[in-house]
mmCIF file of C-alpha atoms in Angstrom:
data_model
loop_
_atom_site.group_PDB
_atom_site.id
_atom_site.type_symbol
_atom_site.label_atom_id
_atom_site.label_comp_id
_atom_site.label_asym_id
_atom_site.label_seq_id
_atom_site.Cartn_x
_atom_site.Cartn_y
_atom_site.Cartn_z
ATOM 1 C CA MET A 1306 15.750 13.270 -22.716
ATOM 2 C CA THR A 1307 16.109 15.817 -19.966
ATOM 3 C CA PRO A 1308 14.718 19.286 -20.540
ATOM 4 C CA PRO A 1309 17.042 22.259 -20.972
ATOM 5 C CA SER A 1310 18.702 23.380 -17.789
ATOM 6 C CA ALA A 1311 17.178 26.261 -15.943
ATOM 7 C CA THR A 1312 20.482 28.099 -15.988
ATOM 8 C CA ALA A 1313 21.906 28.706 -19.409
ATOM 9 C CA PRO A 1314 25.558 29.139 -18.401
ATOM 10 C CA ALA A 1315 25.625 25.836 -16.522
ATOM 11 C CA ALA A 1316 23.928 24.089 -19.405
ATOM 12 C CA ALA A 1317 26.342 25.603 -21.870
ATOM 13 C CA ASP A 1318 29.252 24.120 -19.908
ATOM 14 C CA ASN A 1319 27.772 20.662 -20.554
ATOM 15 C CA THR A 1320 27.660 21.043 -24.336
ATOM 16 C CA ALA A 1321 29.291 17.920 -25.837
ATOM 17 C CA PHE A 1322 31.032 19.578 -28.777
ATOM 18 C CA LYS A 1323 32.899 16.406 -29.775
ATOM 19 C CA VAL A 1324 29.623 14.559 -30.264
ATOM 20 C CA ILE A 1325 28.081 17.481 -32.171
ATOM 21 C CA ALA A 1326 31.223 17.723 -34.320
ATOM 22 C CA ALA A 1327 31.040 13.977 -35.082
ATOM 23 C CA LEU A 1328 27.375 14.319 -36.059
ATOM 24 C CA SER A 1329 28.157 17.341 -38.216
ATOM 25 C CA PHE A 1330 30.992 15.448 -39.918
ATOM 26 C CA CYS A 1331 28.704 12.503 -40.657
ATOM 27 C CA HIS A 1332 26.039 14.930 -41.881
ATOM 28 C CA LEU A 1333 28.684 16.321 -44.225
ATOM 29 C CA LEU A 1334 29.442 12.846 -45.565
ATOM 30 C CA ASN A 1335 25.756 11.920 -45.812
ATOM 31 C CA ASP A 1336 24.725 15.039 -47.730
ATOM 32 C CA MET A 1337 27.864 14.977 -49.858
ATOM 33 C CA MET A 1338 26.902 11.494 -51.021
ATOM 34 C CA GLN A 1339 23.269 12.307 -51.632
ATOM 35 C CA SER A 1340 24.144 15.558 -53.432
ATOM 36 C CA LEU A 1341 26.088 13.555 -55.995
ATOM 37 C CA LEU A 1342 22.757 12.533 -57.482
ATOM 38 C CA THR A 1343 21.661 16.072 -58.312
ATOM 39 C CA ALA A 1344 25.219 17.102 -59.223
ATOM 40 C CA ILE A 1345 25.441 14.519 -62.001
ATOM 41 C CA TYR A 1346 22.027 15.358 -63.491
ATOM 42 C CA PRO A 1347 23.573 16.931 -66.615
ATOM 43 C CA MET A 1348 25.628 13.766 -67.177
ATOM 44 C CA LEU A 1349 22.655 11.463 -66.570
ATOM 45 C CA LYS A 1350 20.456 13.622 -68.806
ATOM 46 C CA SER A 1351 22.952 13.194 -71.642
ATOM 47 C CA ASP A 1352 23.882 9.531 -71.074
ATOM 48 C CA PHE A 1353 20.334 8.259 -70.492
ATOM 49 C CA GLY A 1354 18.518 10.707 -72.787
ATOM 50 C CA LEU A 1355 16.350 12.099 -69.978
ATOM 51 C CA ASP A 1356 14.033 15.103 -70.153
ATOM 52 C CA PHE A 1357 13.450 17.608 -67.344
ATOM 53 C CA GLY A 1358 10.368 15.707 -66.187
ATOM 54 C CA GLN A 1359 12.410 12.525 -65.656
ATOM 55 C CA ILE A 1360 15.093 14.520 -63.850
ATOM 56 C CA GLY A 1361 12.390 15.893 -61.576
ATOM 57 C CA LEU A 1362 11.064 12.365 -60.957
ATOM 58 C CA LEU A 1363 14.511 11.278 -59.757
ATOM 59 C CA THR A 1364 14.518 14.096 -57.211
ATOM 60 C CA LEU A 1365 10.925 13.286 -56.270
ATOM 61 C CA THR A 1366 11.795 9.611 -55.657
ATOM 62 C CA PHE A 1367 14.677 10.486 -53.362
ATOM 63 C CA ASN A 1368 12.877 13.238 -51.472
ATOM 64 C CA VAL A 1369 9.515 11.522 -51.066
ATOM 65 C CA THR A 1370 11.160 8.303 -49.849
ATOM 66 C CA ALA A 1371 12.955 10.304 -47.191
ATOM 67 C CA SER A 1372 9.931 12.451 -46.331
ATOM 68 C CA LEU A 1373 7.485 9.577 -45.867
ATOM 69 C CA LEU A 1374 9.792 7.583 -43.617
ATOM 70 C CA GLN A 1375 11.311 10.333 -41.483
ATOM 71 C CA PRO A 1376 8.235 11.228 -39.353
ATOM 72 C CA ALA A 1377 7.447 7.545 -38.763
ATOM 73 C CA ILE A 1378 11.026 6.830 -37.709
ATOM 74 C CA GLY A 1379 11.076 9.941 -35.503
ATOM 75 C CA LEU A 1380 7.804 8.972 -33.774
ATOM 76 C CA TYR A 1381 8.973 5.385 -33.232
ATOM 77 C CA THR A 1382 12.340 6.408 -31.773
ATOM 78 C CA ASP A 1383 10.677 8.977 -29.472
ATOM 79 C CA LYS A 1384 9.006 5.993 -27.801
ATOM 80 C CA ARG A 1385 11.740 3.398 -28.358
ATOM 81 C CA PRO A 1386 15.121 5.053 -28.980
ATOM 82 C CA GLN A 1387 17.425 3.007 -31.220
ATOM 83 C CA PRO A 1388 21.005 4.268 -30.688
ATOM 84 C CA TYR A 1389 22.569 1.989 -33.290
ATOM 85 C CA SER A 1390 20.070 2.851 -36.019
ATOM 86 C CA LEU A 1391 22.467 5.597 -37.166
ATOM 87 C CA PRO A 1392 25.165 3.329 -38.670
ATOM 88 C CA LEU A 1393 22.448 0.988 -39.955
ATOM 89 C CA GLY A 1394 20.765 3.807 -41.867
ATOM 90 C CA MET A 1395 24.065 4.803 -43.439
ATOM 91 C CA GLY A 1396 24.200 1.286 -44.887
ATOM 92 C CA PHE A 1397 21.216 2.099 -47.116
ATOM 93 C CA THR A 1398 23.136 5.045 -48.531
ATOM 94 C CA LEU A 1399 26.146 2.831 -49.203
ATOM 95 C CA VAL A 1400 24.068 0.327 -51.190
ATOM 96 C CA GLY A 1401 22.327 3.142 -53.081
ATOM 97 C CA LEU A 1402 25.638 4.656 -54.155
ATOM 98 C CA ILE A 1403 26.998 1.352 -55.428
ATOM 99 C CA LEU A 1404 23.800 0.753 -57.381
ATOM 100 C CA LEU A 1405 23.946 4.285 -58.826
ATOM 101 C CA ALA A 1406 27.497 3.603 -60.025
ATOM 102 C CA VAL A 1407 26.492 0.496 -61.981
ATOM 103 C CA ALA A 1408 22.948 1.407 -63.105
ATOM 104 C CA HIS A 1409 22.330 1.152 -66.855
ATOM 105 C CA HIS A 1410 18.537 1.610 -66.823
ATOM 106 C CA TYR A 1411 16.416 4.523 -65.668
ATOM 107 C CA TRP A 1412 14.430 2.378 -63.208
ATOM 108 C CA LEU A 1413 17.699 1.440 -61.469
ATOM 109 C CA LEU A 1414 18.460 5.121 -61.074
ATOM 110 C CA LEU A 1415 15.093 5.468 -59.335
ATOM 111 C CA VAL A 1416 15.850 2.521 -57.010
ATOM 112 C CA SER A 1417 19.253 3.941 -56.096
ATOM 113 C CA ALA A 1418 17.660 7.335 -55.377
ATOM 114 C CA ALA A 1419 15.104 5.623 -53.126
ATOM 115 C CA LEU A 1420 17.836 3.790 -51.163
ATOM 116 C CA VAL A 1421 19.780 6.997 -50.578
ATOM 117 C CA GLY A 1422 16.501 8.570 -49.454
ATOM 118 C CA MET A 1423 15.965 5.743 -46.959
ATOM 119 C CA GLY A 1424 19.423 6.379 -45.534
ATOM 120 C CA SER A 1425 18.557 10.033 -45.006
ATOM 121 C CA ALA A 1426 15.231 9.086 -43.434
ATOM 122 C CA VAL A 1427 17.009 7.162 -40.682
ATOM 123 C CA PHE A 1428 19.906 9.587 -40.247
ATOM 124 C CA HIS A 1429 18.195 12.959 -39.820
ATOM 125 C CA PRO A 1430 15.619 12.545 -37.004
ATOM 126 C CA GLU A 1431 17.867 10.429 -34.788
ATOM 127 C CA SER A 1432 20.928 12.621 -35.371
ATOM 128 C CA SER A 1433 18.870 15.706 -34.571
ATOM 129 C CA ARG A 1434 17.810 14.072 -31.287
ATOM 130 C CA VAL A 1435 21.421 13.254 -30.346
ATOM 131 C CA ALA A 1436 22.517 16.802 -31.254
ATOM 132 C CA ARG A 1437 19.856 18.229 -28.945
ATOM 133 C CA MET A 1438 20.904 15.833 -26.173
ATOM 134 C CA ALA A 1439 24.527 16.961 -26.602
ATOM 135 C CA SER A 1440 23.636 20.668 -26.751
ATOM 136 C CA GLY A 1441 23.721 21.449 -23.032
ATOM 137 C CA GLY A 1442 20.783 23.780 -23.592
ATOM 138 C CA ARG A 1443 22.285 25.671 -26.543
ATOM 139 C CA HIS A 1444 19.782 24.175 -28.944
ATOM 140 C CA GLY A 1445 20.111 26.701 -31.751
ATOM 141 C CA LEU A 1446 23.902 26.442 -31.814
ATOM 142 C CA ALA A 1447 23.824 22.630 -31.739
ATOM 143 C CA GLN A 1448 21.230 22.452 -34.506
ATOM 144 C CA SER A 1449 23.193 24.908 -36.663
ATOM 145 C CA LEU A 1450 26.470 23.049 -36.176
ATOM 146 C CA PHE A 1451 24.731 19.801 -37.046
ATOM 147 C CA GLN A 1452 23.051 21.249 -40.119
ATOM 148 C CA VAL A 1453 26.101 23.104 -41.412
ATOM 149 C CA GLY A 1454 27.814 19.774 -41.913
ATOM 150 C CA GLY A 1455 25.023 18.826 -44.280
ATOM 151 C CA ASN A 1456 25.273 22.135 -46.096
ATOM 152 C CA VAL A 1457 29.036 21.789 -46.524
ATOM 153 C CA GLY A 1458 28.522 18.263 -47.807
ATOM 154 C CA SER A 1459 25.909 19.471 -50.260
ATOM 155 C CA ALA A 1460 28.387 22.075 -51.484
ATOM 156 C CA VAL A 1461 31.311 19.655 -51.751
ATOM 157 C CA GLY A 1462 29.280 17.036 -53.636
ATOM 158 C CA PRO A 1463 28.902 19.072 -56.845
ATOM 159 C CA LEU A 1464 32.564 20.077 -56.654
ATOM 160 C CA LEU A 1465 33.650 16.431 -56.464
ATOM 161 C CA ALA A 1466 31.229 15.592 -59.250
ATOM 162 C CA ALA A 1467 32.769 18.296 -61.438
ATOM 163 C CA PHE A 1468 36.351 17.120 -60.929
ATOM 164 C CA LEU A 1469 35.924 13.364 -60.472
ATOM 165 C CA VAL A 1470 32.620 11.934 -61.698
ATOM 166 C CA LEU A 1471 32.439 14.022 -64.870
ATOM 167 C CA ARG A 1472 36.047 13.097 -65.609
ATOM 168 C CA TYR A 1473 36.004 9.376 -64.792
ATOM 169 C CA GLY A 1474 32.371 8.579 -65.498
ATOM 170 C CA GLN A 1475 29.415 7.082 -63.696
ATOM 171 C CA GLY A 1476 31.392 4.138 -62.295
ATOM 172 C CA SER A 1477 33.537 6.480 -60.198
ATOM 173 C CA ILE A 1478 30.524 7.110 -57.931
ATOM 174 C CA ALA A 1479 31.378 3.770 -56.271
ATOM 175 C CA TRP A 1480 34.490 5.410 -54.791
ATOM 176 C CA PHE A 1481 32.207 7.473 -52.550
ATOM 177 C CA SER A 1482 30.965 4.312 -50.838
ATOM 178 C CA MET A 1483 34.163 4.595 -48.771
ATOM 179 C CA ALA A 1484 32.716 7.780 -47.271
ATOM 180 C CA ALA A 1485 29.635 5.801 -46.234
ATOM 181 C CA LEU A 1486 31.852 3.213 -44.522
ATOM 182 C CA LEU A 1487 33.734 5.955 -42.683
ATOM 183 C CA ALA A 1488 30.446 7.515 -41.553
ATOM 184 C CA MET A 1489 29.254 4.130 -40.257
ATOM 185 C CA VAL A 1490 32.401 3.823 -38.102
ATOM 186 C CA VAL A 1491 32.015 7.331 -36.649
ATOM 187 C CA LEU A 1492 28.279 6.878 -36.061
ATOM 188 C CA TRP A 1493 28.945 3.642 -34.204
ATOM 189 C CA GLN A 1494 31.029 5.658 -31.720
ATOM 190 C CA VAL A 1495 28.321 8.322 -31.476
ATOM 191 C CA SER A 1496 25.717 5.622 -30.884
ATOM 192 C CA THR A 1497 27.812 4.205 -28.033
ATOM 193 C CA TRP A 1498 27.912 7.672 -26.395
ATOM 194 C CA TYR A 1499 24.175 8.055 -26.998
ATOM 195 C CA ARG A 1500 23.374 4.750 -25.294
ATOM 196 C CA ALA A 1501 25.520 5.648 -22.260
ATOM 197 C CA LYS A 1502 23.986 9.140 -22.069
ATOM 198 C CA ARG A 1503 20.467 7.721 -22.159
ATOM 199 C CA ALA A 1504 21.341 5.355 -19.311
ATOM 200 C CA THR A 1505 22.630 8.303 -17.259
ATOM 201 C CA VAL A 1506 19.566 10.420 -17.984
ATOM 202 C CA ALA A 1507 17.208 7.544 -17.205
ATOM 203 C CA ALA A 1508 18.698 7.306 -13.692
ATOM 204 C CA ARG A 1509 17.679 10.894 -12.898
ATOM 205 C CA PRO A 1510 14.174 12.112 -12.035
ATOM 206 C CA ALA A 1511 12.835 13.782 -15.198
ATOM 207 C CA ALA A 1512 10.519 16.782 -15.295
ATOM 208 C CA ALA A 1513 7.344 16.297 -17.279
ATOM 209 C CA ALA A 1514 7.362 17.845 -20.726
ATOM 210 C CA THR A 1515 4.469 20.278 -20.909
ATOM 211 C CA ALA A 1516 3.433 22.622 -23.687
ATOM 212 C CA VAL A 1517 3.358 26.348 -22.874
ATOM 213 C CA LEU A 1518 0.653 27.185 -25.448
ATOM 214 C CA PRO A 1519 -2.927 25.959 -25.998
ATOM 215 C CA ARG A 1520 -3.340 23.190 -28.568
ATOM 216 C CA GLY A 1521 -5.011 25.491 -31.110
ATOM 217 C CA LYS A 1522 -2.125 27.965 -31.064
ATOM 218 C CA VAL A 1523 0.388 25.134 -31.355
ATOM 219 C CA VAL A 1524 -1.402 23.746 -34.420
ATOM 220 C CA LEU A 1525 -1.587 27.205 -36.004
ATOM 221 C CA ALA A 1526 2.116 27.842 -35.373
ATOM 222 C CA LEU A 1527 3.138 24.437 -36.759
ATOM 223 C CA THR A 1528 1.009 25.103 -39.846
ATOM 224 C CA VAL A 1529 2.679 28.476 -40.403
ATOM 225 C CA LEU A 1530 6.124 26.902 -39.961
ATOM 226 C CA GLY A 1531 5.185 24.224 -42.486
ATOM 227 C CA ILE A 1532 4.124 26.846 -45.041
ATOM 228 C CA LEU A 1533 7.392 28.725 -44.492
ATOM 229 C CA VAL A 1534 9.343 25.501 -45.068
ATOM 230 C CA PHE A 1535 7.295 25.000 -48.239
ATOM 231 C CA SER A 1536 8.266 28.401 -49.658
ATOM 232 C CA LYS A 1537 11.920 28.016 -48.680
ATOM 233 C CA TYR A 1538 12.414 24.518 -50.062
ATOM 234 C CA VAL A 1539 10.512 24.950 -53.308
ATOM 235 C CA TYR A 1540 12.721 27.939 -54.052
ATOM 236 C CA MET A 1541 15.886 26.159 -52.913
ATOM 237 C CA SER A 1542 14.916 23.167 -55.054
ATOM 238 C CA SER A 1543 14.792 25.412 -58.106
ATOM 239 C CA LEU A 1544 18.453 26.227 -57.494
ATOM 240 C CA THR A 1545 19.806 22.859 -56.357
ATOM 241 C CA SER A 1546 18.097 20.929 -59.170
ATOM 242 C CA TYR A 1547 18.096 23.359 -62.123
ATOM 243 C CA TYR A 1548 20.643 26.112 -61.457
ATOM 244 C CA THR A 1549 23.274 24.380 -63.589
ATOM 245 C CA PHE A 1550 20.840 24.092 -66.511
ATOM 246 C CA TYR A 1551 19.836 27.763 -66.067
ATOM 247 C CA LEU A 1552 23.474 28.882 -66.235
ATOM 248 C CA ILE A 1553 24.247 26.670 -69.222
ATOM 249 C CA GLU A 1554 21.204 27.896 -71.166
ATOM 250 C CA LYS A 1555 21.348 31.599 -70.285
ATOM 251 C CA PHE A 1556 25.114 32.192 -70.212
ATOM 252 C CA ASP A 1557 26.437 29.274 -72.279
ATOM 253 C CA VAL A 1558 28.874 28.151 -69.553
ATOM 254 C CA SER A 1559 30.408 24.666 -69.456
ATOM 255 C CA VAL A 1560 29.029 21.911 -67.242
ATOM 256 C CA ARG A 1561 32.097 22.153 -65.001
ATOM 257 C CA ASP A 1562 31.760 25.929 -64.608
ATOM 258 C CA SER A 1563 28.075 25.544 -63.779
ATOM 259 C CA GLN A 1564 28.990 22.999 -61.074
ATOM 260 C CA LEU A 1565 31.532 25.404 -59.601
ATOM 261 C CA LEU A 1566 28.913 28.156 -59.420
ATOM 262 C CA LEU A 1567 26.495 25.704 -57.790
ATOM 263 C CA PHE A 1568 29.248 24.981 -55.249
ATOM 264 C CA LEU A 1569 29.536 28.728 -54.595
ATOM 265 C CA PHE A 1570 25.804 28.950 -53.912
ATOM 266 C CA LEU A 1571 25.831 25.886 -51.631
ATOM 267 C CA GLY A 1572 28.840 27.265 -49.768
ATOM 268 C CA ALA A 1573 26.820 30.403 -49.049
ATOM 269 C CA VAL A 1574 24.016 28.186 -47.771
ATOM 270 C CA ALA A 1575 26.474 26.545 -45.351
ATOM 271 C CA VAL A 1576 27.595 29.916 -43.976
ATOM 272 C CA GLY A 1577 24.006 31.090 -43.574
ATOM 273 C CA THR A 1578 23.075 27.934 -41.693
ATOM 274 C CA ILE A 1579 25.816 28.236 -39.083
ATOM 275 C CA VAL A 1580 25.015 31.909 -38.480
ATOM 276 C CA GLY A 1581 21.271 31.387 -38.002
ATOM 277 C CA GLY A 1582 21.408 29.167 -34.895
ATOM 278 C CA PRO A 1583 23.462 31.390 -32.560
ATOM 279 C CA ILE A 1584 21.483 34.463 -33.652
ATOM 280 C CA GLY A 1585 18.304 32.592 -32.771
ATOM 281 C CA ASP A 1586 19.735 31.644 -29.345
ATOM 282 C CA ARG A 1587 20.642 35.290 -28.720
ATOM 283 C CA PHE A 1588 17.729 37.255 -30.215
ATOM 284 C CA GLY A 1589 14.966 34.682 -30.588
ATOM 285 C CA ARG A 1590 13.929 32.248 -33.332
ATOM 286 C CA LYS A 1591 11.145 34.472 -34.629
ATOM 287 C CA VAL A 1592 13.589 37.262 -35.512
ATOM 288 C CA VAL A 1593 15.667 34.857 -37.591
ATOM 289 C CA ILE A 1594 12.613 33.433 -39.348
ATOM 290 C CA TRP A 1595 11.369 36.927 -40.245
ATOM 291 C CA GLY A 1596 14.660 37.965 -41.760
ATOM 292 C CA SER A 1597 15.572 34.732 -43.507
ATOM 293 C CA ILE A 1598 12.363 34.243 -45.500
ATOM 294 C CA LEU A 1599 11.073 37.755 -46.228
ATOM 295 C CA GLY A 1600 14.587 39.234 -46.318
ATOM 296 C CA ALA A 1601 15.454 37.208 -49.420
ATOM 297 C CA LEU A 1602 12.566 38.702 -51.445
ATOM 298 C CA PRO A 1603 14.383 41.682 -53.079
ATOM 299 C CA PHE A 1604 17.129 39.386 -54.313
ATOM 300 C CA THR A 1605 14.861 36.625 -55.633
ATOM 301 C CA LEU A 1606 12.839 39.245 -57.514
ATOM 302 C CA ALA A 1607 16.029 40.659 -59.050
ATOM 303 C CA LEU A 1608 17.550 37.317 -60.089
ATOM 304 C CA PRO A 1609 15.485 36.682 -63.275
ATOM 305 C CA TYR A 1610 16.467 40.127 -64.577
ATOM 306 C CA ALA A 1611 20.204 39.829 -63.873
ATOM 307 C CA GLY A 1612 21.865 40.251 -67.252
ATOM 308 C CA GLY A 1613 25.371 39.049 -66.412
ATOM 309 C CA LEU A 1614 26.943 35.919 -64.980
ATOM 310 C CA VAL A 1615 28.670 37.802 -62.159
ATOM 311 C CA ALA A 1616 25.449 39.510 -61.067
ATOM 312 C CA THR A 1617 23.625 36.176 -61.141
ATOM 313 C CA ALA A 1618 26.327 34.516 -59.028
ATOM 314 C CA VAL A 1619 26.301 37.376 -56.474
ATOM 315 C CA LEU A 1620 22.506 37.319 -56.179
ATOM 316 C CA THR A 1621 22.383 33.553 -55.640
ATOM 317 C CA VAL A 1622 25.099 33.781 -52.968
ATOM 318 C CA VAL A 1623 23.101 36.444 -51.094
ATOM 319 C CA ILE A 1624 19.908 34.410 -51.447
ATOM 320 C CA GLY A 1625 21.679 31.321 -50.093
ATOM 321 C CA LEU A 1626 23.123 33.228 -47.129
ATOM 322 C CA ILE A 1627 19.767 34.711 -46.127
ATOM 323 C CA MET A 1628 17.450 31.755 -46.747
ATOM 324 C CA ALA A 1629 19.670 29.145 -45.124
ATOM 325 C CA SER A 1630 19.556 30.807 -41.719
ATOM 326 C CA ALA A 1631 15.890 29.853 -41.315
ATOM 327 C CA PHE A 1632 15.818 26.085 -40.999
ATOM 328 C CA SER A 1633 17.633 25.557 -37.681
ATOM 329 C CA ALA A 1634 15.463 28.297 -36.154
ATOM 330 C CA ILE A 1635 12.305 26.644 -37.533
ATOM 331 C CA ILE A 1636 13.303 23.210 -36.182
ATOM 332 C CA VAL A 1637 14.115 24.479 -32.675
ATOM 333 C CA PHE A 1638 10.984 26.686 -32.647
ATOM 334 C CA ALA A 1639 8.832 23.663 -33.516
ATOM 335 C CA GLN A 1640 10.553 21.475 -30.890
ATOM 336 C CA GLU A 1641 9.796 24.140 -28.286
ATOM 337 C CA LEU A 1642 6.146 24.145 -29.372
ATOM 338 C CA VAL A 1643 5.867 20.376 -28.810
ATOM 339 C CA PRO A 1644 8.267 19.454 -25.989
ATOM 340 C CA GLY A 1645 9.153 15.806 -25.558
ATOM 341 C CA LYS A 1646 8.704 14.972 -29.260
ATOM 342 C CA VAL A 1647 12.159 15.809 -30.575
ATOM 343 C CA GLY A 1648 12.367 12.893 -33.015
ATOM 344 C CA LEU A 1649 8.835 13.341 -34.343
ATOM 345 C CA ILE A 1650 9.285 17.081 -34.947
ATOM 346 C CA ALA A 1651 12.713 16.617 -36.540
ATOM 347 C CA GLY A 1652 11.334 13.809 -38.716
ATOM 348 C CA LEU A 1653 8.279 15.834 -39.722
ATOM 349 C CA PHE A 1654 10.193 18.947 -40.700
ATOM 350 C CA PHE A 1655 13.199 17.245 -42.285
ATOM 351 C CA GLY A 1656 10.803 14.880 -44.043
ATOM 352 C CA PHE A 1657 8.478 17.676 -45.126
ATOM 353 C CA ALA A 1658 11.454 19.646 -46.433
ATOM 354 C CA PHE A 1659 12.647 16.639 -48.440
ATOM 355 C CA GLY A 1660 9.169 15.894 -49.745
ATOM 356 C CA ILE A 1661 8.377 19.460 -50.712
ATOM 357 C CA GLY A 1662 11.778 19.769 -52.349
ATOM 358 C CA GLY A 1663 11.087 16.627 -54.365
ATOM 359 C CA ILE A 1664 7.560 17.599 -55.393
ATOM 360 C CA GLY A 1665 8.791 21.097 -56.194
ATOM 361 C CA ALA A 1666 11.591 19.686 -58.360
ATOM 362 C CA ALA A 1667 9.153 17.493 -60.276
ATOM 363 C CA VAL A 1668 6.649 20.318 -60.827
ATOM 364 C CA LEU A 1669 9.352 22.816 -61.747
ATOM 365 C CA GLY A 1670 10.917 20.298 -64.124
ATOM 366 C CA ALA A 1671 7.609 19.837 -65.912
ATOM 367 C CA LEU A 1672 7.138 23.614 -65.968
ATOM 368 C CA ALA A 1673 10.620 24.042 -67.452
ATOM 369 C CA ASP A 1674 9.765 21.566 -70.221
ATOM 370 C CA VAL A 1675 6.665 23.606 -71.116
ATOM 371 C CA ARG A 1676 7.684 27.240 -70.460
ATOM 372 C CA GLY A 1677 11.483 27.169 -70.304
ATOM 373 C CA ILE A 1678 13.997 27.195 -67.470
ATOM 374 C CA GLU A 1679 14.127 31.007 -67.185
ATOM 375 C CA TYR A 1680 10.373 31.172 -66.564
ATOM 376 C CA VAL A 1681 10.842 28.865 -63.567
ATOM 377 C CA TYR A 1682 13.033 31.428 -61.813
ATOM 378 C CA TRP A 1683 10.597 34.231 -62.528
ATOM 379 C CA ALA A 1684 7.693 32.206 -61.097
ATOM 380 C CA CYS A 1685 9.667 31.196 -58.002
ATOM 381 C CA SER A 1686 10.865 34.716 -57.280
ATOM 382 C CA PHE A 1687 7.607 35.559 -55.444
ATOM 383 C CA LEU A 1688 7.769 32.632 -52.985
ATOM 384 C CA PRO A 1689 9.540 34.562 -50.164
ATOM 385 C CA LEU A 1690 6.395 36.720 -49.846
ATOM 386 C CA VAL A 1691 5.075 33.805 -47.780
ATOM 387 C CA GLY A 1692 7.412 35.074 -45.040
ATOM 388 C CA LEU A 1693 4.700 37.595 -44.110
ATOM 389 C CA LEU A 1694 2.920 34.709 -42.348
ATOM 390 C CA THR A 1695 5.604 34.872 -39.630
ATOM 391 C CA VAL A 1696 3.405 37.512 -37.985
ATOM 392 C CA PHE A 1697 1.138 34.651 -36.824
ATOM 393 C CA LEU A 1698 3.903 32.873 -34.882
ATOM 394 C CA PRO A 1699 3.686 33.234 -31.090
ATOM 395 C CA ASP A 1700 6.311 34.850 -28.889
ATOM 396 C CA MET A 1701 7.727 31.751 -27.174
ATOM 397 C CA GLU A 1702 9.708 33.688 -24.561
ATOM 398 C CA GLU A 1703 6.552 35.515 -23.449
ATOM 399 C CA ALA A 1704 4.558 32.278 -23.477
ATOM 400 C CA ARG A 1705 7.138 30.543 -21.268
ATOM 401 C CA ALA A 1706 7.154 33.469 -18.860
ATOM 402 C CA LYS A 1707 3.346 33.331 -18.571
ATOM 403 C CA ALA A 1708 3.466 29.577 -17.979
ATOM 404 C CA LEU A 1709 6.034 30.027 -15.191
ATOM 405 C CA ARG A 1710 3.931 32.750 -13.550
ATOM 406 C CA ALA A 1711 0.872 30.508 -13.723
ATOM 407 C CA GLN A 1712 2.767 27.658 -12.076
ATOM 408 C CA ALA A 1713 4.063 29.957 -9.328
ATOM 409 C CA ALA A 1714 0.540 31.244 -8.630
#
């Protein structure tokens, strides 16, 4: 992949918005399909007689499968790009959905969750690479547009579950396999563009990818970013996995109403995601990371004490808006720390996010069984304090300027 152009306006003119839009659309379909699993947890809990620990294990199976494979796939495709791996990976999701629709044993639910996780493991690092290639240098915008598709899909999934799956039953999940087929067709076209673009880039002389910071500072910064992802995704997992149960228990709402409120939260996450990238391009990634992690703290602290349904819904919307702006900034920041390893970094951070979300869901599920679901939200409310670690992140703009001065001297 060629490095970003030296002149931002010229690079911006080369942004392939059609390719980014296709990736975002497929991300929407991918995350819509995988969000069906968490959206139907109340139904599965009732039909299969599951406890919160088993619900958490389902999330763990999906997330850990994705997290373990994503860095390996990203590293492999950095060295040997596989343009047509995108539609192939979507095939795993298709099979997982069909199996989920017909599963009558808990272990089959686990297998279907693992297959959907494998599909995500292939999709995310390679799609992130193609989005960066299509960005024309506007990396934050491209990453946000790509990710917002996933957020919209995650929001739509529970809505479809509320109106279709809960009405027609587990077997209706098979209908969503058509979305996987559609995504495979679109990704085949994207893969064809990707292959042609790689051939064009390979014909040009490429500048060597060099880091602008010493190895020790890079490791420290990556560690801090990983801890920030940990705090964000453990908290987000508490909402995506158990928010419906929290609303049902505390406010005695119906399953459908709880799904609609989950959709409201996930919609806020989508808006926050698309806002974070351009702000990072304009004002710097570090500014976005500061605000999106630590800025959510007053609202997470207030949530356990919200006495009404409306106040709870408003607080979760604000939390979703603020927290969601972080991830695209974190991904691009990490890719700038380790240039030339786009797939590896995307795989590591997407995979780490999935894995932490899964482990967090399992631990929080066990905690909910012991202490109650309301205690979970009190315990998680302090996680955004981890945002204070942002102070240890380097100023990448200053580091690049120093590197350029050193080269000129």
